[in-house]
mmCIF file of C-alpha atoms and ligand atoms in Angstrom:
data_model
loop_
_atom_site.group_PDB
_atom_site.id
_atom_site.type_symbol
_atom_site.label_atom_id
_atom_site.label_comp_id
_atom_site.label_asym_id
_atom_site.label_seq_id
_atom_site.Cartn_x
_atom_site.Cartn_y
_atom_site.Cartn_z
ATOM 1 C CA MET H 1 -72.083 11.952 -63.715
ATOM 2 C CA GLY H 2 -73.350 14.626 -66.104
ATOM 3 C CA GLY H 3 -72.169 18.183 -66.400
ATOM 4 C CA GLU H 4 -73.970 19.331 -63.251
ATOM 5 C CA GLU H 5 -70.771 19.045 -61.198
ATOM 6 C CA GLY H 6 -68.917 21.297 -63.585
ATOM 7 C CA PRO H 7 -66.833 20.799 -66.718
ATOM 8 C CA ALA H 8 -63.671 19.545 -64.963
ATOM 9 C CA ARG H 9 -65.433 16.665 -63.226
ATOM 10 C CA GLN H 10 -67.285 15.898 -66.437
ATOM 11 C CA LYS H 11 -64.010 15.698 -68.357
ATOM 12 C CA ALA H 12 -62.526 13.569 -65.564
ATOM 13 C CA MET H 13 -65.436 11.138 -65.748
ATOM 14 C CA GLU H 14 -65.254 10.969 -69.545
ATOM 15 C CA LEU H 15 -61.523 10.241 -69.333
ATOM 16 C CA LEU H 16 -62.016 7.437 -66.803
ATOM 17 C CA VAL H 17 -64.813 5.881 -68.866
ATOM 18 C CA ARG H 18 -62.611 5.949 -71.998
ATOM 19 C CA TYR H 19 -59.680 4.542 -70.059
ATOM 20 C CA GLY H 20 -61.794 1.867 -68.406
ATOM 21 C CA GLU H 21 -63.297 0.794 -71.738
ATOM 22 C CA ALA H 22 -59.837 0.513 -73.300
ATOM 23 C CA LEU H 23 -58.778 -1.718 -70.410
ATOM 24 C CA GLY H 24 -61.900 -3.832 -70.521
ATOM 25 C CA ALA H 25 -62.991 -2.739 -67.038
ATOM 26 C CA GLU H 26 -66.567 -3.744 -66.278
ATOM 27 C CA LYS H 27 -67.209 -0.593 -64.202
ATOM 28 C CA LEU H 28 -65.643 2.177 -62.176
ATOM 29 C CA VAL H 29 -65.090 1.649 -58.472
ATOM 30 C CA ASP H 30 -65.109 4.299 -55.734
ATOM 31 C CA THR H 31 -61.762 5.392 -54.354
ATOM 32 C CA ASN H 32 -60.863 7.824 -51.630
ATOM 33 C CA ASN H 33 -57.107 7.352 -51.901
ATOM 34 C CA VAL H 34 -55.172 8.772 -54.831
ATOM 35 C CA CYS H 35 -51.404 9.295 -55.132
ATOM 36 C CA GLY H 36 -50.093 11.304 -58.041
ATOM 37 C CA GLY H 37 -49.566 14.911 -58.928
ATOM 38 C CA ILE H 38 -48.419 17.433 -61.451
ATOM 39 C CA SER H 39 -45.182 16.757 -63.271
ATOM 40 C CA ASN H 40 -42.019 18.816 -63.007
ATOM 41 C CA ASP H 41 -40.618 17.745 -66.345
ATOM 42 C CA PRO H 42 -39.239 20.405 -68.713
ATOM 43 C CA PHE H 43 -42.104 19.933 -71.176
ATOM 44 C CA THR H 44 -44.755 20.668 -68.529
ATOM 45 C CA ARG H 45 -42.708 23.595 -67.223
ATOM 46 C CA LYS H 46 -42.474 25.096 -70.706
ATOM 47 C CA TYR H 47 -46.218 24.721 -71.175
ATOM 48 C CA ALA H 48 -46.855 26.317 -67.757
ATOM 49 C CA ALA H 49 -44.662 29.293 -68.598
ATOM 50 C CA GLU H 50 -46.925 30.115 -71.541
ATOM 51 C CA ALA H 51 -50.264 28.970 -70.075
ATOM 52 C CA GLU H 52 -52.909 31.256 -68.652
ATOM 53 C CA ASP H 53 -52.709 29.579 -65.235
ATOM 54 C CA PHE H 54 -52.343 26.184 -63.549
ATOM 55 C CA ASP H 55 -55.933 25.259 -64.326
ATOM 56 C CA ALA H 56 -54.774 25.166 -67.956
ATOM 57 C CA VAL H 57 -51.752 23.006 -67.021
ATOM 58 C CA PHE H 58 -53.904 20.555 -65.070
ATOM 59 C CA SER H 59 -56.471 20.444 -67.881
ATOM 60 C CA GLU H 60 -53.809 19.593 -70.473
ATOM 61 C CA PHE H 61 -51.620 17.170 -68.512
ATOM 62 C CA ASN H 62 -53.949 15.669 -65.924
ATOM 63 C CA LEU H 63 -57.247 15.625 -67.795
ATOM 64 C CA ASP H 64 -56.031 15.271 -71.379
ATOM 65 C CA SER H 65 -58.021 18.368 -72.316
ATOM 66 C CA SER H 66 -56.585 21.049 -74.538
ATOM 67 C CA VAL H 67 -59.562 23.169 -73.490
ATOM 68 C CA ARG H 68 -58.892 24.910 -70.170
ATOM 69 C CA VAL H 69 -61.447 24.124 -67.486
ATOM 70 C CA ALA H 70 -61.598 25.552 -63.966
ATOM 71 C CA ILE H 71 -60.269 22.899 -61.574
ATOM 72 C CA PRO H 72 -62.342 22.427 -58.411
ATOM 73 C CA ARG H 73 -61.140 20.962 -55.111
ATOM 74 C CA VAL H 74 -60.374 17.248 -55.196
ATOM 75 C CA LYS H 75 -63.078 14.815 -54.171
ATOM 76 C CA ALA H 76 -60.764 11.947 -53.152
ATOM 77 C CA PHE H 77 -58.045 12.164 -50.506
ATOM 78 C CA THR H 78 -54.932 12.757 -52.612
ATOM 79 C CA SER H 79 -51.213 12.742 -51.816
ATOM 80 C CA HIS H 80 -48.579 14.274 -54.062
ATOM 81 C CA LEU H 81 -45.664 12.058 -55.057
ATOM 82 C CA ILE H 82 -42.117 13.343 -55.368
ATOM 83 C CA THR H 83 -41.328 16.493 -57.289
ATOM 84 C CA GLY H 84 -38.244 17.669 -59.128
ATOM 85 C CA MET H 85 -36.437 19.391 -56.263
ATOM 86 C CA ASP H 86 -36.109 20.055 -52.575
ATOM 87 C CA PRO H 87 -37.451 23.580 -52.035
ATOM 88 C CA GLU H 88 -34.876 24.092 -49.231
ATOM 89 C CA HIS H 89 -31.868 22.714 -51.102
ATOM 90 C CA TRP H 90 -32.664 23.387 -54.765
ATOM 91 C CA GLN H 91 -29.564 25.501 -55.259
ATOM 92 C CA ILE H 92 -27.229 22.741 -53.978
ATOM 93 C CA GLN H 93 -29.105 20.381 -56.284
ATOM 94 C CA GLY H 94 -28.259 22.528 -59.286
ATOM 95 C CA VAL H 95 -31.876 23.448 -60.062
ATOM 96 C CA GLU H 96 -32.470 26.542 -62.208
ATOM 97 C CA PRO H 97 -34.388 29.483 -60.655
ATOM 98 C CA ALA H 98 -37.117 29.179 -63.301
ATOM 99 C CA ALA H 99 -37.705 25.550 -62.339
ATOM 100 C CA TYR H 100 -37.835 26.522 -58.664
ATOM 101 C CA GLU H 101 -40.403 29.208 -59.407
ATOM 102 C CA TYR H 102 -42.487 26.716 -61.389
ATOM 103 C CA ASN H 103 -42.324 24.361 -58.409
ATOM 104 C CA GLN H 104 -43.607 27.074 -56.067
ATOM 105 C CA ARG H 105 -46.539 27.817 -58.399
ATOM 106 C CA ARG H 106 -47.280 24.109 -58.803
ATOM 107 C CA GLU H 107 -47.319 23.585 -55.055
ATOM 108 C CA ALA H 108 -49.584 26.608 -54.443
ATOM 109 C CA PHE H 109 -52.030 25.230 -57.003
ATOM 110 C CA CYS H 110 -51.950 21.737 -55.477
ATOM 111 C CA SER H 111 -52.628 23.151 -52.022
ATOM 112 C CA ARG H 112 -55.492 25.221 -53.378
ATOM 113 C CA ILE H 113 -57.277 22.205 -54.825
ATOM 114 C CA GLY H 114 -56.661 20.134 -51.702
ATOM 115 C CA ILE H 115 -53.788 17.831 -52.697
ATOM 116 C CA GLN H 116 -51.641 16.879 -49.696
ATOM 117 C CA CYS H 117 -48.155 18.132 -50.584
ATOM 118 C CA ILE H 118 -46.229 15.410 -48.788
ATOM 119 C CA ASN H 119 -44.154 15.024 -51.973
ATOM 120 C CA THR H 120 -42.830 11.550 -51.353
ATOM 121 C CA CYS H 121 -42.743 8.109 -52.939
ATOM 122 C CA THR H 122 -43.391 6.653 -49.467
ATOM 123 C CA PRO H 123 -46.786 8.129 -48.551
ATOM 124 C CA TYR H 124 -47.324 5.109 -46.298
ATOM 125 C CA LEU H 125 -44.510 6.378 -44.022
ATOM 126 C CA VAL H 126 -46.245 9.675 -43.370
ATOM 127 C CA GLY H 127 -49.867 8.971 -42.731
ATOM 128 C CA ASN H 128 -51.315 7.695 -45.982
ATOM 129 C CA VAL H 129 -51.779 4.042 -45.072
ATOM 130 C CA PRO H 130 -54.728 2.459 -46.889
ATOM 131 C CA VAL H 131 -56.193 -0.641 -45.275
ATOM 132 C CA LYS H 132 -56.498 -4.154 -46.663
ATOM 133 C CA GLY H 133 -58.971 -4.279 -49.520
ATOM 134 C CA GLU H 134 -59.179 -0.511 -49.962
ATOM 135 C CA HIS H 135 -59.402 0.599 -53.604
ATOM 136 C CA CYS H 136 -56.727 3.164 -54.446
ATOM 137 C CA ALA H 137 -55.387 4.911 -57.536
ATOM 138 C CA TRP H 138 -51.640 5.310 -57.084
ATOM 139 C CA MET H 139 -48.751 6.122 -59.355
ATOM 140 C CA GLU H 140 -45.061 5.336 -58.629
ATOM 141 C CA SER H 141 -43.957 1.734 -58.939
ATOM 142 C CA SER H 142 -42.327 1.394 -55.501
ATOM 143 C CA ALA H 143 -45.433 2.784 -53.795
ATOM 144 C CA VAL H 144 -47.798 0.637 -55.866
ATOM 145 C CA VAL H 145 -46.009 -2.618 -55.031
ATOM 146 C CA TYR H 146 -45.952 -1.679 -51.325
ATOM 147 C CA CYS H 147 -49.651 -0.776 -51.386
ATOM 148 C CA ASN H 148 -50.679 -4.075 -52.970
ATOM 149 C CA SER H 149 -48.230 -6.429 -51.308
ATOM 150 C CA VAL H 150 -47.557 -5.132 -47.813
ATOM 151 C CA LEU H 151 -50.766 -3.258 -47.049
ATOM 152 C CA GLY H 152 -53.134 -5.491 -49.010
ATOM 153 C CA ALA H 153 -54.826 -2.407 -50.469
ATOM 154 C CA ARG H 154 -55.591 -2.449 -54.199
ATOM 155 C CA THR H 155 -54.156 -0.352 -56.965
ATOM 156 C CA ASN H 156 -52.888 -0.576 -60.505
ATOM 157 C CA THR H 157 -49.939 1.544 -61.589
ATOM 158 C CA GLU H 158 -51.769 4.644 -62.683
ATOM 159 C CA GLY H 159 -50.607 7.544 -64.840
ATOM 160 C CA THR H 160 -50.715 11.319 -64.554
ATOM 161 C CA GLU H 161 -53.999 11.605 -66.455
ATOM 162 C CA SER H 162 -55.855 8.810 -64.690
ATOM 163 C CA VAL H 163 -54.897 10.037 -61.206
ATOM 164 C CA GLY H 164 -55.846 13.574 -62.211
ATOM 165 C CA ALA H 165 -59.297 12.315 -63.157
ATOM 166 C CA SER H 166 -59.600 10.000 -60.133
ATOM 167 C CA MET H 167 -58.828 12.723 -57.623
ATOM 168 C CA LEU H 168 -61.602 14.909 -59.040
ATOM 169 C CA VAL H 169 -64.363 12.291 -59.116
ATOM 170 C CA GLY H 170 -63.255 9.658 -56.572
ATOM 171 C CA LYS H 171 -63.413 6.736 -58.993
ATOM 172 C CA THR H 172 -61.001 4.433 -60.815
ATOM 173 C CA PRO H 173 -61.515 1.633 -63.374
ATOM 174 C CA TYR H 174 -62.255 -1.724 -61.755
ATOM 175 C CA TRP H 175 -59.708 -4.018 -63.387
ATOM 176 C CA GLY H 176 -56.265 -5.525 -62.791
ATOM 177 C CA TYR H 177 -55.201 -5.564 -59.147
ATOM 178 C CA HIS H 178 -58.638 -4.445 -57.937
ATOM 179 C CA LEU H 179 -59.940 -7.952 -58.683
ATOM 180 C CA ASP H 180 -59.287 -10.933 -56.390
ATOM 181 C CA GLU H 181 -58.344 -13.277 -59.212
ATOM 182 C CA ASN H 182 -55.564 -10.996 -60.472
ATOM 183 C CA ARG H 183 -53.833 -10.889 -57.101
ATOM 184 C CA LEU H 184 -52.835 -14.536 -56.898
ATOM 185 C CA GLY H 185 -49.255 -15.748 -57.191
ATOM 186 C CA THR H 186 -47.830 -17.045 -60.463
ATOM 187 C CA HIS H 187 -44.233 -17.937 -59.528
ATOM 188 C CA LEU H 188 -43.076 -19.873 -56.481
ATOM 189 C CA VAL H 189 -39.683 -18.609 -55.335
ATOM 190 C CA HIS H 190 -37.897 -20.920 -52.946
ATOM 191 C CA VAL H 191 -35.409 -18.871 -50.927
ATOM 192 C CA ASP H 192 -32.609 -21.017 -49.595
ATOM 193 C CA THR H 193 -30.045 -18.462 -48.486
ATOM 194 C CA ASP H 194 -30.015 -16.028 -45.603
ATOM 195 C CA VAL H 195 -31.988 -12.886 -46.422
ATOM 196 C CA SER H 196 -31.769 -10.578 -43.451
ATOM 197 C CA SER H 197 -30.243 -7.148 -44.169
ATOM 198 C CA VAL H 198 -31.883 -4.403 -46.209
ATOM 199 C CA MET H 199 -29.216 -5.047 -48.846
ATOM 200 C CA ASP H 200 -30.176 -8.745 -48.946
ATOM 201 C CA TRP H 201 -33.806 -7.797 -49.479
ATOM 202 C CA GLY H 202 -32.913 -5.407 -52.280
ATOM 203 C CA LEU H 203 -30.912 -8.134 -54.018
ATOM 204 C CA LEU H 204 -33.695 -10.677 -53.595
ATOM 205 C CA GLY H 205 -36.277 -8.283 -55.045
ATOM 206 C CA TYR H 206 -33.987 -7.327 -57.899
ATOM 207 C CA TYR H 207 -33.288 -10.921 -58.917
ATOM 208 C CA VAL H 208 -36.913 -11.990 -58.652
ATOM 209 C CA GLY H 209 -38.179 -8.977 -60.617
ATOM 210 C CA GLU H 210 -35.718 -9.733 -63.402
ATOM 211 C CA VAL H 211 -37.081 -13.287 -63.676
ATOM 212 C CA VAL H 212 -40.822 -12.815 -63.202
ATOM 213 C CA GLN H 213 -41.094 -9.413 -64.939
ATOM 214 C CA GLU H 214 -44.761 -8.356 -64.544
ATOM 215 C CA GLN H 215 -46.089 -11.420 -62.773
ATOM 216 C CA ILE H 216 -46.621 -12.174 -59.095
ATOM 217 C CA PRO H 217 -43.870 -13.955 -57.145
ATOM 218 C CA VAL H 218 -44.569 -15.833 -53.933
ATOM 219 C CA LEU H 219 -41.493 -15.924 -51.692
ATOM 220 C CA ASP H 220 -41.232 -18.963 -49.495
ATOM 221 C CA GLY H 221 -38.564 -20.259 -47.122
ATOM 222 C CA ILE H 222 -37.592 -16.939 -45.568
ATOM 223 C CA CYS H 223 -36.716 -17.001 -41.868
ATOM 224 C CA GLY H 224 -37.789 -14.127 -39.671
ATOM 225 C CA ILE H 225 -40.106 -11.187 -40.210
ATOM 226 C CA PRO H 226 -38.850 -8.372 -42.463
ATOM 227 C CA ASN H 227 -39.532 -4.796 -41.326
ATOM 228 C CA ILE H 228 -40.791 -1.813 -43.352
ATOM 229 C CA SER H 229 -37.332 -0.888 -44.660
ATOM 230 C CA ARG H 230 -36.718 -4.373 -46.002
ATOM 231 C CA LEU H 231 -40.136 -4.704 -47.609
ATOM 232 C CA LYS H 232 -39.998 -1.326 -49.295
ATOM 233 C CA HIS H 233 -36.521 -2.035 -50.677
ATOM 234 C CA CYS H 234 -37.538 -5.483 -51.904
ATOM 235 C CA GLY H 235 -40.611 -4.194 -53.734
ATOM 236 C CA ALA H 236 -38.856 -1.160 -55.208
ATOM 237 C CA ALA H 237 -36.096 -3.423 -56.534
ATOM 238 C CA ALA H 238 -38.551 -5.933 -58.052
ATOM 239 C CA ALA H 239 -40.484 -3.097 -59.693
ATOM 240 C CA SER H 240 -37.242 -1.796 -61.229
ATOM 241 C CA SER H 241 -35.702 -4.927 -62.745
ATOM 242 C CA GLY H 242 -39.177 -6.180 -63.696
ATOM 243 C CA GLY H 243 -42.577 -4.581 -63.513
ATOM 244 C CA VAL H 244 -43.666 -6.306 -60.317
ATOM 245 C CA GLU H 245 -46.765 -4.647 -58.842
ATOM 246 C CA MET H 246 -47.487 -7.295 -56.238
ATOM 247 C CA TYR H 247 -45.625 -10.009 -54.381
ATOM 248 C CA HIS H 248 -46.452 -12.341 -51.535
ATOM 249 C CA ILE H 249 -44.294 -13.593 -48.676
ATOM 250 C CA VAL H 250 -45.742 -16.684 -47.097
ATOM 251 C CA GLY H 251 -46.619 -16.023 -43.467
ATOM 252 C CA VAL H 252 -45.855 -12.305 -43.731
ATOM 253 C CA THR H 253 -47.927 -10.375 -46.286
ATOM 254 C CA PRO H 254 -51.675 -10.067 -45.756
ATOM 255 C CA GLU H 255 -52.908 -12.243 -48.624
ATOM 256 C CA ALA H 256 -50.414 -15.071 -48.060
ATOM 257 C CA ASN H 257 -51.149 -16.658 -44.717
ATOM 258 C CA SER H 258 -50.293 -19.927 -46.443
ATOM 259 C CA LEU H 259 -48.828 -21.032 -49.768
ATOM 260 C CA ASP H 260 -52.274 -22.232 -50.707
ATOM 261 C CA GLU H 261 -53.843 -18.828 -50.045
ATOM 262 C CA ALA H 262 -51.115 -17.024 -52.035
ATOM 263 C CA PHE H 263 -51.828 -19.175 -55.098
ATOM 264 C CA GLY H 264 -55.588 -19.374 -54.546
ATOM 265 C CA GLY H 265 -55.334 -23.150 -54.423
ATOM 266 C CA ARG H 266 -53.765 -23.280 -57.886
ATOM 267 C CA THR H 267 -50.501 -24.932 -58.805
ATOM 268 C CA PRO H 268 -47.694 -22.411 -59.382
ATOM 269 C CA GLU H 269 -47.011 -21.826 -63.079
ATOM 270 C CA TYR H 270 -43.263 -21.587 -62.478
ATOM 271 C CA ARG H 271 -40.786 -22.412 -59.725
ATOM 272 C CA LEU H 272 -37.389 -20.887 -59.155
ATOM 273 C CA ASP H 273 -34.698 -21.037 -56.526
ATOM 274 C CA TYR H 274 -32.939 -18.108 -54.935
ATOM 275 C CA GLY H 275 -29.617 -18.962 -53.352
ATOM 276 C CA ARG H 276 -26.117 -17.570 -53.096
ATOM 277 C CA ALA H 277 -25.490 -17.791 -56.857
ATOM 278 C CA GLU H 278 -28.657 -15.823 -57.642
ATOM 279 C CA ARG H 279 -27.758 -13.211 -55.000
ATOM 280 C CA LYS H 280 -24.367 -12.796 -56.675
ATOM 281 C CA LYS H 281 -26.012 -12.404 -60.095
ATOM 282 C CA ALA H 282 -28.218 -9.618 -58.750
ATOM 283 C CA TYR H 283 -25.243 -7.911 -57.121
ATOM 284 C CA ASP H 284 -23.256 -8.060 -60.356
ATOM 285 C CA MET H 285 -26.162 -6.563 -62.316
ATOM 286 C CA LEU H 286 -26.414 -3.658 -59.870
ATOM 287 C CA THR H 287 -22.745 -2.808 -59.519
ATOM 288 C CA THR H 288 -21.366 -1.116 -62.606
ATOM 289 C CA ALA H 289 -18.486 0.813 -61.010
ATOM 290 C CA THR H 290 -14.837 -0.107 -61.209
ATOM 291 C CA ASP H 291 -13.381 3.165 -59.921
ATOM 292 C CA PRO H 292 -13.074 2.943 -56.105
ATOM 293 C CA GLU H 293 -13.058 6.747 -55.695
ATOM 294 C CA VAL H 294 -16.633 7.593 -54.716
ATOM 295 C CA ASP H 295 -17.718 11.201 -55.197
ATOM 296 C CA PHE H 296 -21.452 10.900 -54.456
ATOM 297 C CA VAL H 297 -23.316 8.812 -51.883
ATOM 298 C CA VAL H 298 -27.118 8.559 -52.206
ATOM 299 C CA LEU H 299 -29.300 7.118 -49.450
ATOM 300 C CA GLY H 300 -33.054 7.220 -49.156
ATOM 301 C CA CYS H 301 -34.560 5.453 -52.168
ATOM 302 C CA PRO H 302 -37.385 4.757 -51.517
ATOM 303 C CA HIS H 303 -37.408 7.721 -49.143
ATOM 304 C CA TYR H 304 -35.897 6.773 -45.800
ATOM 305 C CA SER H 305 -38.043 5.881 -42.806
ATOM 306 C CA ILE H 306 -37.325 7.469 -39.432
ATOM 307 C CA GLU H 307 -35.760 4.181 -38.361
ATOM 308 C CA GLN H 308 -33.298 4.372 -41.253
ATOM 309 C CA LEU H 309 -32.449 7.975 -40.327
ATOM 310 C CA TRP H 310 -31.831 6.846 -36.760
ATOM 311 C CA GLU H 311 -29.561 4.059 -38.035
ATOM 312 C CA VAL H 312 -27.602 6.324 -40.355
ATOM 313 C CA CYS H 313 -27.043 8.859 -37.577
ATOM 314 C CA ARG H 314 -25.577 6.156 -35.351
ATOM 315 C CA LEU H 315 -23.009 5.479 -38.090
ATOM 316 C CA LEU H 316 -22.353 9.123 -38.874
ATOM 317 C CA GLU H 317 -22.311 10.871 -35.499
ATOM 318 C CA GLY H 318 -18.960 12.518 -34.822
ATOM 319 C CA LYS H 319 -17.582 11.566 -38.257
ATOM 320 C CA ARG H 320 -16.778 13.736 -41.250
ATOM 321 C CA VAL H 321 -17.701 13.197 -44.895
ATOM 322 C CA HIS H 322 -14.635 13.157 -47.181
ATOM 323 C CA SER H 323 -13.853 16.457 -48.883
ATOM 324 C CA ASN H 324 -14.198 14.915 -52.379
ATOM 325 C CA THR H 325 -17.530 13.225 -51.635
ATOM 326 C CA SER H 326 -21.112 14.453 -51.279
ATOM 327 C CA LEU H 327 -23.578 12.630 -49.030
ATOM 328 C CA TRP H 328 -27.257 13.243 -49.815
ATOM 329 C CA ILE H 329 -29.971 11.470 -47.840
ATOM 330 C CA PHE H 330 -33.650 11.633 -48.871
ATOM 331 C CA THR H 331 -36.705 11.366 -46.644
ATOM 332 C CA PRO H 332 -40.298 12.663 -46.678
ATOM 333 C CA LYS H 333 -40.636 16.255 -45.423
ATOM 334 C CA PRO H 334 -42.747 15.313 -42.377
ATOM 335 C CA LEU H 335 -39.930 12.947 -41.312
ATOM 336 C CA LYS H 336 -37.325 15.649 -41.949
ATOM 337 C CA ASP H 337 -39.310 17.851 -39.550
ATOM 338 C CA HIS H 338 -39.111 15.063 -36.986
ATOM 339 C CA ALA H 339 -35.404 14.584 -37.731
ATOM 340 C CA ASP H 340 -34.862 18.307 -37.081
ATOM 341 C CA ARG H 341 -36.544 17.951 -33.704
ATOM 342 C CA GLN H 342 -34.676 14.762 -32.870
ATOM 343 C CA GLY H 343 -31.241 16.191 -33.698
ATOM 344 C CA TYR H 344 -30.684 13.876 -36.685
ATOM 345 C CA THR H 345 -30.520 16.691 -39.242
ATOM 346 C CA LYS H 346 -27.802 18.345 -37.161
ATOM 347 C CA ILE H 347 -25.792 15.108 -36.949
ATOM 348 C CA ILE H 348 -25.967 14.712 -40.731
ATOM 349 C CA THR H 349 -25.184 18.374 -41.387
ATOM 350 C CA ASP H 350 -22.313 18.487 -38.859
ATOM 351 C CA ALA H 351 -20.789 15.508 -40.657
ATOM 352 C CA GLY H 352 -20.996 17.366 -43.983
ATOM 353 C CA GLY H 353 -24.018 15.544 -45.421
ATOM 354 C CA VAL H 354 -27.387 16.977 -46.465
ATOM 355 C CA LEU H 355 -30.821 15.688 -45.500
ATOM 356 C CA MET H 356 -33.151 16.387 -48.421
ATOM 357 C CA THR H 357 -36.860 16.009 -49.148
ATOM 358 C CA ASP H 358 -39.376 16.027 -51.990
ATOM 359 C CA THR H 359 -37.210 14.450 -54.716
ATOM 360 C CA CYS H 360 -34.377 12.016 -55.528
ATOM 361 C CA PRO H 361 -31.466 11.933 -58.011
ATOM 362 C CA ALA H 362 -32.984 9.400 -60.432
ATOM 363 C CA ILE H 363 -36.346 11.127 -60.836
ATOM 364 C CA GLY H 364 -35.424 14.754 -60.126
ATOM 365 C CA ARG H 365 -32.117 14.362 -62.036
ATOM 366 C CA VAL H 366 -30.434 16.342 -59.289
ATOM 367 C CA HIS H 367 -26.829 15.645 -58.348
ATOM 368 C CA PRO H 368 -23.657 17.360 -57.171
ATOM 369 C CA LYS H 369 -21.827 19.060 -60.024
ATOM 370 C CA GLY H 370 -19.250 16.807 -61.632
ATOM 371 C CA ALA H 371 -20.288 13.605 -59.811
ATOM 372 C CA LYS H 372 -19.331 10.435 -61.694
ATOM 373 C CA VAL H 373 -19.070 7.542 -59.238
ATOM 374 C CA VAL H 374 -21.993 6.962 -56.902
ATOM 375 C CA ALA H 375 -22.516 4.606 -53.966
ATOM 376 C CA THR H 376 -26.034 3.714 -52.879
ATOM 377 C CA ASP H 377 -27.900 1.235 -50.693
ATOM 378 C CA SER H 378 -30.855 1.263 -53.097
ATOM 379 C CA ALA H 379 -31.226 -1.293 -55.866
ATOM 380 C CA LYS H 380 -33.711 1.027 -57.576
ATOM 381 C CA GLN H 381 -31.324 3.963 -57.581
ATOM 382 C CA ALA H 382 -28.460 1.674 -58.714
ATOM 383 C CA HIS H 383 -30.687 0.417 -61.543
ATOM 384 C CA TYR H 384 -31.657 3.854 -62.854
ATOM 385 C CA LEU H 385 -28.647 6.098 -62.205
ATOM 386 C CA PRO H 386 -26.300 4.611 -64.834
ATOM 387 C CA PRO H 387 -28.722 4.924 -67.792
ATOM 388 C CA ILE H 388 -30.327 8.193 -66.677
ATOM 389 C CA MET H 389 -27.346 10.071 -65.270
ATOM 390 C CA GLY H 390 -24.379 8.181 -66.705
ATOM 391 C CA PHE H 391 -22.947 7.394 -63.256
ATOM 392 C CA GLU H 392 -20.863 4.361 -62.391
ATOM 393 C CA THR H 393 -22.597 2.765 -59.413
ATOM 394 C CA TRP H 394 -21.549 0.835 -56.343
ATOM 395 C CA PHE H 395 -24.368 -1.001 -54.579
ATOM 396 C CA GLY H 396 -24.043 -1.986 -50.930
ATOM 397 C CA SER H 397 -25.315 -1.721 -47.399
ATOM 398 C CA GLN H 398 -26.045 1.503 -45.563
ATOM 399 C CA ALA H 399 -22.846 0.940 -43.552
ATOM 400 C CA ASP H 400 -20.795 0.393 -46.767
ATOM 401 C CA CYS H 401 -22.187 3.643 -48.138
ATOM 402 C CA ILE H 402 -21.432 5.655 -45.006
ATOM 403 C CA GLN H 403 -17.932 4.187 -44.980
ATOM 404 C CA ALA H 404 -17.556 5.337 -48.614
ATOM 405 C CA ALA H 405 -18.846 8.812 -47.706
ATOM 406 C CA ILE H 406 -16.296 9.145 -44.915
ATOM 407 C CA SER H 407 -13.282 7.641 -46.670
ATOM 408 C CA GLY H 408 -14.134 8.691 -50.231
ATOM 409 C CA LYS H 409 -13.451 5.105 -51.320
ATOM 410 C CA TRP H 410 -15.580 2.022 -51.896
ATOM 411 C CA LYS H 411 -14.624 -0.747 -49.444
ATOM 412 C CA GLY H 412 -17.866 -2.711 -49.538
ATOM 413 C CA GLU H 413 -18.744 -5.866 -51.395
ATOM 414 C CA LEU H 414 -16.943 -6.309 -54.737
ATOM 415 C CA LYS H 415 -17.889 -8.130 -57.923
HETATM 416 FE FE1 F3S R 1 -38.564 7.181 -54.630
HETATM 417 FE FE2 F3S R 1 -36.923 8.216 -56.381
HETATM 418 FE FE3 F3S R 1 -36.458 5.900 -55.408
HETATM 419 S S1 F3S R 1 -39.132 8.274 -56.445
HETATM 420 S S2 F3S R 1 -38.438 4.987 -55.020
HETATM 421 S S3 F3S R 1 -36.490 7.795 -54.222
HETATM 422 S S4 F3S R 1 -36.181 6.468 -57.537
#
């Protein structure tokens, strides 16, 4: 592509060629599915406050160009990932007015260039569901591992600049998880304990990620078929403790109809067992709290599905959140709209909780003032909240967390 499509697309193409060459990619491949966006971090906000307009911000941070170029509409279908705040609840979240105003400008710009402002780490829950074999360019580790493993679509873990370029030209470097040979299993994980609840799946993913790091585990021996909630929690956990971008479950995920298919006929490089002792190790790694007084309960990482909202409302209906505890639940905005219609938002609000969208505590760094001890059903949130926010963390089931929200005390599993 020369300059005939304008300077922004030319810069995007130059960036992708440079990036592809550095990676050793043999070519660029077409994509019509990009997930990324414009950052909300303080550095970008400061730049935006002094910049001429958002074209300049996009040029600098999404195209690696200190020269401002006019940004045209995106060529590839593009979904925005989470942002730094919920535009309805930013004040409860402790967000400064200047950051809120930046967010409004950012969103107006994204809409203008055709980015879908679904603002979630679970685009696959709200209409962005690539098909098996489809080449994508996604950021966000929990979304990437879901895309590769559960949907059988193909993406590497992209960055702000590469997705910025990909959305403008509809191409991404052809390397890594786009190639058949890089999608085969490396580690055989024999599961010989019951893995049924969402919590079980989070623990399994967390343990396996810690062991395999950036390689590809193949889970075998699991009874039953896990649903979306379980798979998204498993992948998010494995991508947190390790850098897992793809996993297989024999008989469940699309590229693992058999053990042989998952390994491409090769012998596994490593074998490991996952039993009760390994589950306990994962639990102990995730639970850092000792204080039973819980002042913050976080649900919805990765963002909750409508099924999880339905489940949480069954536990919460007619109950009251403890006066010393905040309950925040996160879901994509289109599902919040459905929850409003279905009466779920009212159930949560009547109980004293808040249903939020567009962000999460670990990434948005939003939290109730003074919170110190958090309970969560998310291994990913439990992994990141202590180092990022300094919280002590209890990890447990959704029911344990709701119990903690109501009583103000942790009564779930203990170390
Ligand atoms: Fe999503 Fe935030 Fe968790 S981005 S996966 S809710 S850490």
